[in-house]
Amino acid sequence: MHVFTPAQISVRDTAAEAARELSKIIIDIDRQTGHSKQWWEGLHLLENAGLLRLHIPKEKGGEGADTMSLVLAQEEIAKVDGGYANIVSHEACAYAIFTHCQDEALRERAIKSMAEGSLTCIAITEPDTGADLAQMKTTAVADGDGWLISGHKRVASLAGAAGMYLVFALTDPSLGTRGISAFVVDAGTPGLSVGEADELMGFRQLPPADVFFDNVRVTRSQLLGEIGGAFKLFAQALNLGRLGGGTQALGVAQGAFEHALAYAKKRHTFGKPLIEHQAIQFSLADMATQIEASRALVYQVARWMDETDDTTSREAAKLCAMVKMQASDMAMKVTIDAVQVFGAYGNYRENHVERLMRDAKVTQLVDGPNELMKMRIGHALIRGV
Ligand SMILES: Cc1cc2nc3c(=O)[nH]c(=O)nc-3n(C[C@H](O)[C@H](O)[C@H](O)COP(=O)(O)OP(=O)(O)OC[C@H]3O[C@@H](n4cnc5c(N)ncnc54)[C@H](O)[C@@H]3O)c2cc1C
């Protein structure tokens, strides 16, 4: 039903192959916490397939892929694991933010190391700052030709594994969100430290940790965008992230559906395969239809972004919020139903569906919880977008 270019098909097939390899080790990785040796093995599968540099232009060492390819790659990986699929999206968002680094030498160094596999940590959330960024406490106080950053970040995905940190801090606390600036800080910079990896329910392969900044010195060359312009930068990169969140949900649902369909064909009760019982057949029919509807929305918005080159307008923000909310709610329902098809065995790790159900719940939270998606869509409706 969907037609792709040869380049898009090539990215999709490469990702599918990486996902097949990942599926052989994912249950073991999922049992562990943080950046275990096996977690790195899984990550290297993505890296070797070029999936962590998809959005970086070819002349800068990346794959020069379009948004549709980025979506297809995430969908394939998410059929096996939502957390790893999110890393593909996370790196594309970090790249989008890095392009705003005004210092050419730093920008080129950062993009080169990303293309070579260095991960990025985006540190915004704090103990008292979630959806409401106006509550941010981390400060960047002017000092000579630069700033001293002090504060405590939470839920920072890839902290401890990342080579670079994009940190958001108040350069002018009196201006609220318009007083937040973004800086690039290398891992290992004096004053930057990372806590233990957090223990999670879903998206366990996207381990977050606390990050502490104790008078971390940054120069003007480390500033991203304008002073006080971080909120705008973040909001723009987040649209791509939300399209990604919806795509991960789509892949997670498709993965769970495929497991449930295969099981329903081979498991027999009352003298026939499960799938020949009408209740199970109807449940699978509902799942397949809901997934296909979400896929149509995800692909349509990805194509629209490629055709218009618009990732930043209010229209883009509205569409990406719709994708994230619709697909993640769909994935939650589909994965619960997939577990049900397995009966007691849905609760067993070896059947994969329980992990995908845990991941589906996190797609409703990641890249902004769905309440924030409704607020974003509501604001667009008020403005007539
Ligand atoms: C998988 C994952 C990865 C993440 N990675 C990162 C990362 O790399 N870096 C980073 O900085 N942060 C990261 N986060 C944190 C994320 O950005 C925050 O979860 C988000 O900002 C929301 O904050 P909160 O979860 O503290 O919810 P809160 O802001 O405390 O809100 C709690 C609940 O109330 C709802 N709510 C809040 N305000 C309203 C309102 N006005 N009306 C209605 N409902 C409301 C929210 O939707 C939510 O359901 C990640 C989160 C997840 C789930």
GROMACS .gro file of C-alpha atoms and ligand atoms in nm:
model
  438
    1MET     CA    1   0.000   0.000   0.000
    2HIS     CA    2   0.287   0.239   0.076
    3VAL     CA    3   0.541   0.316  -0.195
    4PHE     CA    4   0.903   0.392  -0.103
    5THR     CA    5   1.213   0.507  -0.287
    6PRO     CA    6   1.503   0.261  -0.332
    7ALA     CA    7   1.700   0.458  -0.067
    8GLN     CA    8   1.414   0.429   0.184
    9ILE     CA    9   1.377   0.055   0.115
   10SER     CA   10   1.750   0.010   0.167
   11VAL     CA   11   1.738   0.183   0.511
   12ARG     CA   12   1.429  -0.021   0.609
   13ASP     CA   13   1.591  -0.351   0.508
   14THR     CA   14   1.918  -0.269   0.685
   15ALA     CA   15   1.724  -0.183   1.001
   16ALA     CA   16   1.519  -0.504   0.971
   17GLU     CA   17   1.840  -0.707   0.956
   18ALA     CA   18   1.979  -0.527   1.265
   19ALA     CA   19   1.646  -0.589   1.441
   20ARG     CA   20   1.667  -0.963   1.363
   21GLU     CA   21   2.011  -0.977   1.528
   22LEU     CA   22   1.888  -0.768   1.820
   23SER     CA   23   1.595  -1.004   1.878
   24LYS     CA   24   1.842  -1.285   1.960
   25ILE     CA   25   1.987  -1.100   2.261
   26ILE     CA   26   1.713  -0.860   2.367
   27ILE     CA   27   1.567  -1.072   2.648
   28ASP     CA   28   1.910  -1.097   2.816
   29ILE     CA   29   1.978  -0.726   2.771
   30ASP     CA   30   1.636  -0.642   2.914
   31ARG     CA   31   1.716  -0.834   3.236
   32GLN     CA   32   2.006  -0.599   3.307
   33THR     CA   33   2.013  -0.235   3.414
   34GLY     CA   34   2.218   0.046   3.264
   35HIS     CA   35   2.494   0.022   3.007
   36SER     CA   36   2.590  -0.344   3.045
   37LYS     CA   37   2.832  -0.520   2.809
   38GLN     CA   38   2.531  -0.665   2.627
   39TRP     CA   39   2.361  -0.325   2.608
   40TRP     CA   40   2.666  -0.202   2.416
   41GLU     CA   41   2.645  -0.510   2.189
   42GLY     CA   42   2.288  -0.410   2.104
   43LEU     CA   43   2.392  -0.050   2.047
   44HIS     CA   44   2.675  -0.155   1.815
   45LEU     CA   45   2.421  -0.340   1.599
   46LEU     CA   46   2.246  -0.006   1.541
   47GLU     CA   47   2.572   0.181   1.496
   48ASN     CA   48   2.717  -0.069   1.247
   49ALA     CA   49   2.395  -0.048   1.043
   50GLY     CA   50   2.440   0.332   1.023
   51LEU     CA   51   2.117   0.395   1.216
   52LEU     CA   52   2.272   0.640   1.465
   53ARG     CA   53   2.385   0.878   1.189
   54LEU     CA   54   2.088   0.856   0.952
   55HIS     CA   55   1.998   1.225   0.957
   56ILE     CA   56   2.357   1.353   0.928
   57PRO     CA   57   2.441   1.462   0.569
   58LYS     CA   58   2.670   1.231   0.367
   59GLU     CA   59   2.939   1.497   0.334
   60LYS     CA   60   2.960   1.510   0.715
   61GLY     CA   61   2.999   1.134   0.753
   62GLY     CA   62   2.630   1.041   0.789
   63GLU     CA   63   2.378   0.859   0.570
   64GLY     CA   64   2.195   1.168   0.444
   65ALA     CA   65   1.862   0.992   0.494
   66ASP     CA   66   1.524   1.164   0.478
   67THR     CA   67   1.259   1.169   0.754
   68MET     CA   68   1.066   0.881   0.593
   69SER     CA   69   1.378   0.662   0.616
   70LEU     CA   70   1.428   0.766   0.978
   71VAL     CA   71   1.071   0.655   1.048
   72LEU     CA   72   1.110   0.321   0.868
   73ALA     CA   73   1.430   0.244   1.061
   74GLN     CA   74   1.267   0.318   1.396
   75GLU     CA   75   0.961   0.111   1.311
   76GLU     CA   76   1.177  -0.195   1.235
   77ILE     CA   77   1.387  -0.166   1.553
   78ALA     CA   78   1.078  -0.097   1.769
   79LYS     CA   79   0.921  -0.427   1.657
   80VAL     CA   80   1.192  -0.576   1.880
   81ASP     CA   81   1.256  -0.301   2.133
   82GLY     CA   82   1.115   0.050   2.185
   83GLY     CA   83   1.411   0.182   2.387
   84TYR     CA   84   1.673   0.108   2.121
   85ALA     CA   85   1.441   0.253   1.856
   86ASN     CA   86   1.420   0.571   2.063
   87ILE     CA   87   1.800   0.605   2.052
   88VAL     CA   88   1.776   0.633   1.671
   89SER     CA   89   1.532   0.923   1.712
   90HIS     CA   90   1.722   1.076   2.006
   91GLU     CA   91   2.041   1.104   1.798
   92ALA     CA   92   1.851   1.265   1.507
   93CYS     CA   93   1.705   1.525   1.750
   94ALA     CA   94   2.049   1.589   1.904
   95TYR     CA   95   2.189   1.644   1.555
   96ALA     CA   96   1.910   1.896   1.482
   97ILE     CA   97   2.006   2.087   1.799
   98PHE     CA   98   2.381   2.069   1.724
   99THR     CA   99   2.333   2.237   1.387
  100HIS     CA  100   2.256   2.555   1.588
  101CYS     CA  101   2.605   2.564   1.741
  102GLN     CA  102   2.741   2.900   1.623
  103ASP     CA  103   3.105   2.807   1.677
  104GLU     CA  104   3.195   2.633   1.351
  105ALA     CA  105   3.490   2.437   1.493
  106LEU     CA  106   3.283   2.298   1.781
  107ARG     CA  107   2.985   2.225   1.554
  108GLU     CA  108   3.196   2.032   1.305
  109ARG     CA  109   3.375   1.840   1.586
  110ALA     CA  110   3.043   1.749   1.750
  111ILE     CA  111   2.883   1.632   1.423
  112LYS     CA  112   3.195   1.433   1.328
  113SER     CA  113   3.201   1.252   1.660
  114MET     CA  114   2.824   1.182   1.632
  115ALA     CA  115   2.882   1.036   1.285
  116GLU     CA  116   3.153   0.815   1.438
  117GLY     CA  117   2.911   0.679   1.700
  118SER     CA  118   2.949   0.912   1.998
  119LEU     CA  119   2.614   0.941   2.181
  120THR     CA  120   2.455   1.260   2.310
  121CYS     CA  121   2.273   1.321   2.637
  122ILE     CA  122   2.005   1.595   2.640
  123ALA     CA  123   1.979   1.724   2.998
  124ILE     CA  124   1.666   1.935   3.055
  125THR     CA  125   1.444   1.764   3.316
  126GLU     CA  126   1.513   1.831   3.687
  127PRO     CA  127   1.376   1.695   4.017
  128ASP     CA  128   1.115   1.977   4.025
  129THR     CA  129   1.097   2.047   3.651
  130GLY     CA  130   0.906   1.820   3.414
  131ALA     CA  131   0.640   1.946   3.178
  132ASP     CA  132   0.661   2.294   3.333
  133LEU     CA  133   1.004   2.416   3.218
  134ALA     CA  134   0.947   2.752   3.389
  135GLN     CA  135   1.038   2.575   3.717
  136MET     CA  136   1.397   2.511   3.600
  137LYS     CA  137   1.660   2.571   3.872
  138THR     CA  138   1.990   2.498   3.691
  139THR     CA  139   2.173   2.825   3.634
  140ALA     CA  140   2.450   2.946   3.404
  141VAL     CA  141   2.603   3.247   3.581
  142ALA     CA  142   2.814   3.487   3.373
  143ASP     CA  143   3.181   3.458   3.460
  144GLY     CA  144   3.450   3.634   3.253
  145ASP     CA  145   3.401   3.541   2.885
  146GLY     CA  146   3.171   3.249   2.968
  147TRP     CA  147   2.940   3.099   3.231
  148LEU     CA  148   2.953   2.866   3.531
  149ILE     CA  149   2.675   2.602   3.520
  150SER     CA  150   2.537   2.457   3.844
  151GLY     CA  151   2.238   2.232   3.890
  152HIS     CA  152   2.088   1.884   3.906
  153LYS     CA  153   1.930   1.714   3.600
  154ARG     CA  154   1.712   1.403   3.612
  155VAL     CA  155   1.581   1.139   3.366
  156ALA     CA  156   1.869   1.218   3.131
  157SER     CA  157   1.868   0.934   2.876
  158LEU     CA  158   2.212   0.797   2.785
  159ALA     CA  159   2.383   0.985   3.071
  160GLY     CA  160   2.704   0.800   3.148
  161ALA     CA  161   2.728   0.654   2.795
  162ALA     CA  162   2.726   0.987   2.609
  163GLY     CA  163   3.033   1.170   2.481
  164MET     CA  164   2.855   1.506   2.485
  165TYR     CA  165   2.587   1.670   2.699
  166LEU     CA  166   2.339   1.930   2.574
  167VAL     CA  167   2.250   2.109   2.896
  168PHE     CA  168   1.971   2.363   2.941
  169ALA     CA  169   2.029   2.630   3.208
  170LEU     CA  170   1.891   2.969   3.311
  171THR     CA  171   2.111   3.255   3.198
  172ASP     CA  172   1.842   3.502   3.311
  173PRO     CA  173   1.604   3.359   3.576
  174SER     CA  174   1.382   3.670   3.559
  175LEU     CA  175   1.270   3.582   3.204
  176GLY     CA  176   1.125   3.235   3.274
  177THR     CA  177   1.148   2.999   2.975
  178ARG     CA  178   1.283   3.288   2.762
  179GLY     CA  179   1.582   3.301   3.000
  180ILE     CA  180   1.689   2.940   2.929
  181SER     CA  181   2.003   2.886   2.718
  182ALA     CA  182   2.156   2.564   2.584
  183PHE     CA  183   2.523   2.464   2.600
  184VAL     CA  184   2.739   2.175   2.476
  185VAL     CA  185   2.957   2.015   2.746
  186ASP     CA  186   3.202   1.729   2.681
  187ALA     CA  187   3.184   1.421   2.906
  188GLY     CA  188   3.472   1.435   3.153
  189THR     CA  189   3.460   1.815   3.192
  190PRO     CA  190   3.555   1.904   3.553
  191GLY     CA  191   3.241   1.954   3.766
  192LEU     CA  192   3.017   1.725   3.553
  193SER     CA  193   2.924   1.394   3.720
  194VAL     CA  194   2.664   1.123   3.654
  195GLY     CA  195   2.465   0.914   3.906
  196GLU     CA  196   2.375   0.545   3.891
  197ALA     CA  197   2.151   0.431   3.604
  198ASP     CA  198   1.780   0.434   3.701
  199GLU     CA  199   1.575   0.110   3.716
  200LEU     CA  200   1.285   0.125   3.466
  201MET     CA  201   0.964  -0.058   3.372
  202GLY     CA  202   0.974  -0.004   2.994
  203PHE     CA  203   1.221   0.145   2.745
  204ARG     CA  204   1.483  -0.024   2.963
  205GLN     CA  205   1.735   0.007   2.681
  206LEU     CA  206   1.722   0.387   2.710
  207PRO     CA  207   1.870   0.406   3.060
  208PRO     CA  208   1.856   0.748   3.224
  209ALA     CA  209   2.050   0.883   3.521
  210ASP     CA  210   2.090   1.202   3.721
  211VAL     CA  211   2.353   1.448   3.596
  212PHE     CA  212   2.516   1.697   3.832
  213PHE     CA  213   2.677   2.025   3.729
  214ASP     CA  214   2.901   2.183   3.990
  215ASN     CA  215   3.038   2.514   3.859
  216VAL     CA  216   3.102   2.366   3.515
  217ARG     CA  217   3.284   2.628   3.309
  218VAL     CA  218   3.160   2.692   2.954
  219THR     CA  219   3.276   2.952   2.703
  220ARG     CA  220   3.069   3.145   2.450
  221SER     CA  221   3.172   2.896   2.181
  222GLN     CA  222   2.975   2.626   2.370
  223LEU     CA  223   2.647   2.819   2.346
  224LEU     CA  224   2.382   2.668   2.116
  225GLY     CA  225   2.167   2.921   1.932
  226GLU     CA  226   2.089   3.255   2.093
  227ILE     CA  227   2.118   3.343   2.462
  228GLY     CA  228   1.771   3.266   2.600
  229GLY     CA  229   1.680   3.074   2.282
  230ALA     CA  230   1.696   2.718   2.419
  231PHE     CA  231   1.319   2.676   2.460
  232LYS     CA  232   1.265   2.749   2.091
  233LEU     CA  233   1.549   2.514   1.985
  234PHE     CA  234   1.410   2.238   2.204
  235ALA     CA  235   1.052   2.284   2.085
  236GLN     CA  236   1.165   2.252   1.722
  237ALA     CA  237   1.378   1.937   1.778
  238LEU     CA  238   1.095   1.791   1.981
  239ASN     CA  239   0.865   1.776   1.677
  240LEU     CA  240   1.099   1.524   1.518
  241GLY     CA  241   1.117   1.345   1.855
  242ARG     CA  242   0.738   1.324   1.875
  243LEU     CA  243   0.709   1.184   1.525
  244GLY     CA  244   0.970   0.935   1.650
  245GLY     CA  245   0.768   0.855   1.964
  246GLY     CA  246   0.465   0.777   1.748
  247THR     CA  247   0.679   0.565   1.517
  248GLN     CA  248   0.824   0.369   1.807
  249ALA     CA  249   0.469   0.304   1.928
  250LEU     CA  250   0.375   0.181   1.579
  251GLY     CA  251   0.670  -0.061   1.571
  252VAL     CA  252   0.608  -0.186   1.924
  253ALA     CA  253   0.242  -0.258   1.837
  254GLN     CA  254   0.335  -0.430   1.510
  255GLY     CA  255   0.594  -0.646   1.691
  256ALA     CA  256   0.342  -0.754   1.957
  257PHE     CA  257   0.077  -0.820   1.691
  258GLU     CA  258   0.311  -1.043   1.489
  259HIS     CA  259   0.392  -1.251   1.801
  260ALA     CA  260   0.021  -1.281   1.885
  261LEU     CA  261  -0.075  -1.378   1.529
  262ALA     CA  262   0.191  -1.650   1.510
  263TYR     CA  263   0.086  -1.786   1.850
  264ALA     CA  264  -0.284  -1.784   1.759
  265LYS     CA  265  -0.206  -1.999   1.454
  266LYS     CA  266  -0.009  -2.262   1.643
  267ARG     CA  267  -0.185  -2.285   1.982
  268HIS     CA  268  -0.490  -2.514   1.989
  269THR     CA  269  -0.787  -2.504   2.230
  270PHE     CA  270  -1.115  -2.694   2.206
  271GLY     CA  271  -0.993  -2.883   1.902
  272LYS     CA  272  -0.884  -2.597   1.676
  273PRO     CA  273  -0.622  -2.324   1.648
  274LEU     CA  274  -0.690  -2.013   1.859
  275ILE     CA  275  -0.727  -1.803   1.545
  276GLU     CA  276  -1.029  -2.004   1.439
  277HIS     CA  277  -1.217  -1.897   1.752
  278GLN     CA  278  -1.410  -1.590   1.646
  279ALA     CA  279  -1.329  -1.389   1.961
  280ILE     CA  280  -0.953  -1.424   1.900
  281GLN     CA  281  -0.993  -1.364   1.526
  282PHE     CA  282  -1.188  -1.040   1.593
  283SER     CA  283  -0.927  -0.927   1.844
  284LEU     CA  284  -0.650  -0.978   1.585
  285ALA     CA  285  -0.861  -0.807   1.317
  286ASP     CA  286  -0.903  -0.504   1.545
  287MET     CA  287  -0.531  -0.494   1.619
  288ALA     CA  288  -0.434  -0.514   1.250
  289THR     CA  289  -0.679  -0.237   1.157
  290GLN     CA  290  -0.571  -0.002   1.437
  291ILE     CA  291  -0.204  -0.050   1.350
  292GLU     CA  292  -0.267   0.019   0.982
  293ALA     CA  293  -0.456   0.341   1.066
  294SER     CA  294  -0.167   0.464   1.283
  295ARG     CA  295   0.085   0.367   1.014
  296ALA     CA  296  -0.104   0.578   0.759
  297LEU     CA  297  -0.084   0.883   0.992
  298VAL     CA  298   0.285   0.830   1.080
  299TYR     CA  299   0.389   0.790   0.716
  300GLN     CA  300   0.174   1.079   0.598
  301VAL     CA  301   0.332   1.321   0.847
  302ALA     CA  302   0.685   1.194   0.768
  303ARG     CA  303   0.622   1.247   0.394
  304TRP     CA  304   0.474   1.591   0.462
  305MET     CA  305   0.789   1.686   0.654
  306ASP     CA  306   1.012   1.568   0.369
  307GLU     CA  307   0.804   1.744   0.104
  308THR     CA  308   0.768   2.076   0.289
  309ASP     CA  309   1.103   2.060   0.474
  310ASP     CA  310   0.898   2.191   0.765
  311THR     CA  311   0.985   2.056   1.108
  312THR     CA  312   0.931   2.374   1.303
  313SER     CA  313   0.599   2.545   1.224
  314ARG     CA  314   0.284   2.533   1.441
  315GLU     CA  315   0.137   2.297   1.182
  316ALA     CA  316   0.437   2.063   1.229
  317ALA     CA  317   0.400   2.082   1.609
  318LYS     CA  318   0.028   1.998   1.587
  319LEU     CA  319   0.075   1.707   1.346
  320CYS     CA  320   0.365   1.553   1.544
  321ALA     CA  321   0.169   1.581   1.871
  322MET     CA  322  -0.128   1.406   1.699
  323VAL     CA  323   0.097   1.125   1.572
  324LYS     CA  324   0.258   1.070   1.913
  325MET     CA  325  -0.072   1.064   2.101
  326GLN     CA  326  -0.272   0.857   1.854
  327ALA     CA  327  -0.007   0.592   1.791
  328SER     CA  328   0.095   0.552   2.156
  329ASP     CA  329  -0.266   0.508   2.272
  330MET     CA  330  -0.310   0.256   1.992
  331ALA     CA  331   0.007   0.068   2.097
  332MET     CA  332  -0.109   0.047   2.459
  333LYS     CA  333  -0.437  -0.113   2.356
  334VAL     CA  334  -0.285  -0.346   2.096
  335THR     CA  335  -0.008  -0.474   2.324
  336ILE     CA  336  -0.253  -0.544   2.610
  337ASP     CA  337  -0.467  -0.742   2.364
  338ALA     CA  338  -0.157  -0.925   2.232
  339VAL     CA  339  -0.067  -1.038   2.584
  340GLN     CA  340  -0.427  -1.161   2.624
  341VAL     CA  341  -0.399  -1.384   2.315
  342PHE     CA  342  -0.112  -1.570   2.487
  343GLY     CA  343  -0.315  -1.634   2.804
  344ALA     CA  344  -0.084  -1.722   3.094
  345TYR     CA  345   0.213  -1.735   2.859
  346GLY     CA  346   0.174  -1.366   2.779
  347ASN     CA  347   0.325  -1.307   3.121
  348TYR     CA  348   0.645  -1.495   3.030
  349ARG     CA  349   0.953  -1.301   2.923
  350GLU     CA  350   1.042  -1.555   2.654
  351ASN     CA  351   0.731  -1.461   2.452
  352HIS     CA  352   0.835  -1.093   2.412
  353VAL     CA  353   0.483  -0.947   2.435
  354GLU     CA  354   0.510  -0.848   2.802
  355ARG     CA  355   0.824  -0.643   2.724
  356LEU     CA  356   0.652  -0.477   2.429
  357MET     CA  357   0.352  -0.396   2.652
  358ARG     CA  358   0.588  -0.228   2.903
  359ASP     CA  359   0.744  -0.033   2.616
  360ALA     CA  360   0.400   0.069   2.484
  361LYS     CA  361   0.317   0.234   2.818
  362VAL     CA  362   0.633   0.442   2.793
  363THR     CA  363   0.542   0.562   2.443
  364GLN     CA  364   0.250   0.742   2.614
  365LEU     CA  365   0.505   0.920   2.838
  366VAL     CA  366   0.814   0.975   2.622
  367ASP     CA  367   0.877   1.299   2.430
  368GLY     CA  368   0.615   1.462   2.652
  369PRO     CA  369   0.323   1.276   2.814
  370ASN     CA  370   0.003   1.260   2.608
  371GLU     CA  371  -0.164   1.531   2.819
  372LEU     CA  372   0.099   1.770   2.680
  373MET     CA  373   0.015   1.649   2.327
  374LYS     CA  374  -0.350   1.743   2.389
  375MET     CA  375  -0.240   2.084   2.519
  376ARG     CA  376  -0.025   2.138   2.206
  377ILE     CA  377  -0.309   2.033   1.971
  378GLY     CA  378  -0.556   2.244   2.170
  379HIS     CA  379  -0.335   2.556   2.142
  380ALA     CA  380  -0.309   2.501   1.766
  381LEU     CA  381  -0.689   2.474   1.739
  382ILE     CA  382  -0.737   2.797   1.937
  383ARG     CA  383  -0.500   2.972   1.695
  384GLY     CA  384  -0.680   2.827   1.396
  385VAL     CA  385  -0.381   2.614   1.283
  386LIG     C1  386   1.152   0.737   2.818
  386LIG     C2  387   1.179   0.877   2.860
  386LIG     C3  388   1.298   0.936   2.825
  386LIG     C4  389   1.327   1.066   2.868
  386LIG     N1  390   1.447   1.122   2.834
  386LIG     C5  391   1.477   1.245   2.876
  386LIG     C6  392   1.603   1.304   2.843
  386LIG     O1  393   1.685   1.245   2.773
  386LIG     N2  394   1.631   1.428   2.891
  386LIG     C7  395   1.544   1.496   2.968
  386LIG     O2  396   1.577   1.608   3.007
  386LIG     N3  397   1.422   1.445   3.002
  386LIG     C8  398   1.388   1.321   2.957
  386LIG     N4  399   1.266   1.266   2.991
  386LIG     C9  400   1.178   1.339   3.081
  386LIG    C10  401   1.059   1.400   3.009
  386LIG     O3  402   1.096   1.500   2.925
  386LIG    C11  403   0.959   1.440   3.117
  386LIG     O4  404   0.895   1.319   3.150
  386LIG    C12  405   0.857   1.541   3.074
  386LIG     O5  406   0.918   1.667   3.069
  386LIG    C13  407   0.738   1.546   3.168
  386LIG     O6  408   0.778   1.563   3.298
  386LIG     P1  409   0.734   1.464   3.416
  386LIG     O7  410   0.743   1.324   3.364
  386LIG     O8  411   0.814   1.499   3.535
  386LIG     O9  412   0.582   1.493   3.442
  386LIG     P2  413   0.515   1.614   3.525
  386LIG    O10  414   0.547   1.742   3.457
  386LIG    O11  415   0.548   1.600   3.669
  386LIG    O12  416   0.362   1.578   3.504
  386LIG    C14  417   0.303   1.462   3.566
  386LIG    C15  418   0.178   1.420   3.489
  386LIG    O13  419   0.083   1.528   3.491
  386LIG    C16  420   0.052   1.567   3.358
  386LIG     N5  421   0.043   1.713   3.354
  386LIG    C17  422   0.138   1.803   3.389
  386LIG     N6  423   0.092   1.927   3.372
  386LIG    C18  424  -0.035   1.917   3.325
  386LIG    C19  425  -0.135   2.010   3.285
  386LIG     N7  426  -0.114   2.142   3.287
  386LIG     N8  427  -0.255   1.964   3.243
  386LIG    C20  428  -0.277   1.830   3.236
  386LIG     N9  429  -0.186   1.736   3.270
  386LIG    C21  430  -0.067   1.780   3.314
  386LIG    C22  431   0.166   1.518   3.270
  386LIG    O14  432   0.123   1.495   3.138
  386LIG    C23  433   0.205   1.389   3.342
  386LIG    O15  434   0.121   1.284   3.299
  386LIG    C24  435   1.233   1.138   2.947
  386LIG    C25  436   1.111   1.077   2.981
  386LIG    C26  437   1.083   0.949   2.938
  386LIG    C27  438   0.951   0.886   2.975
   0.00000   0.00000   0.00000
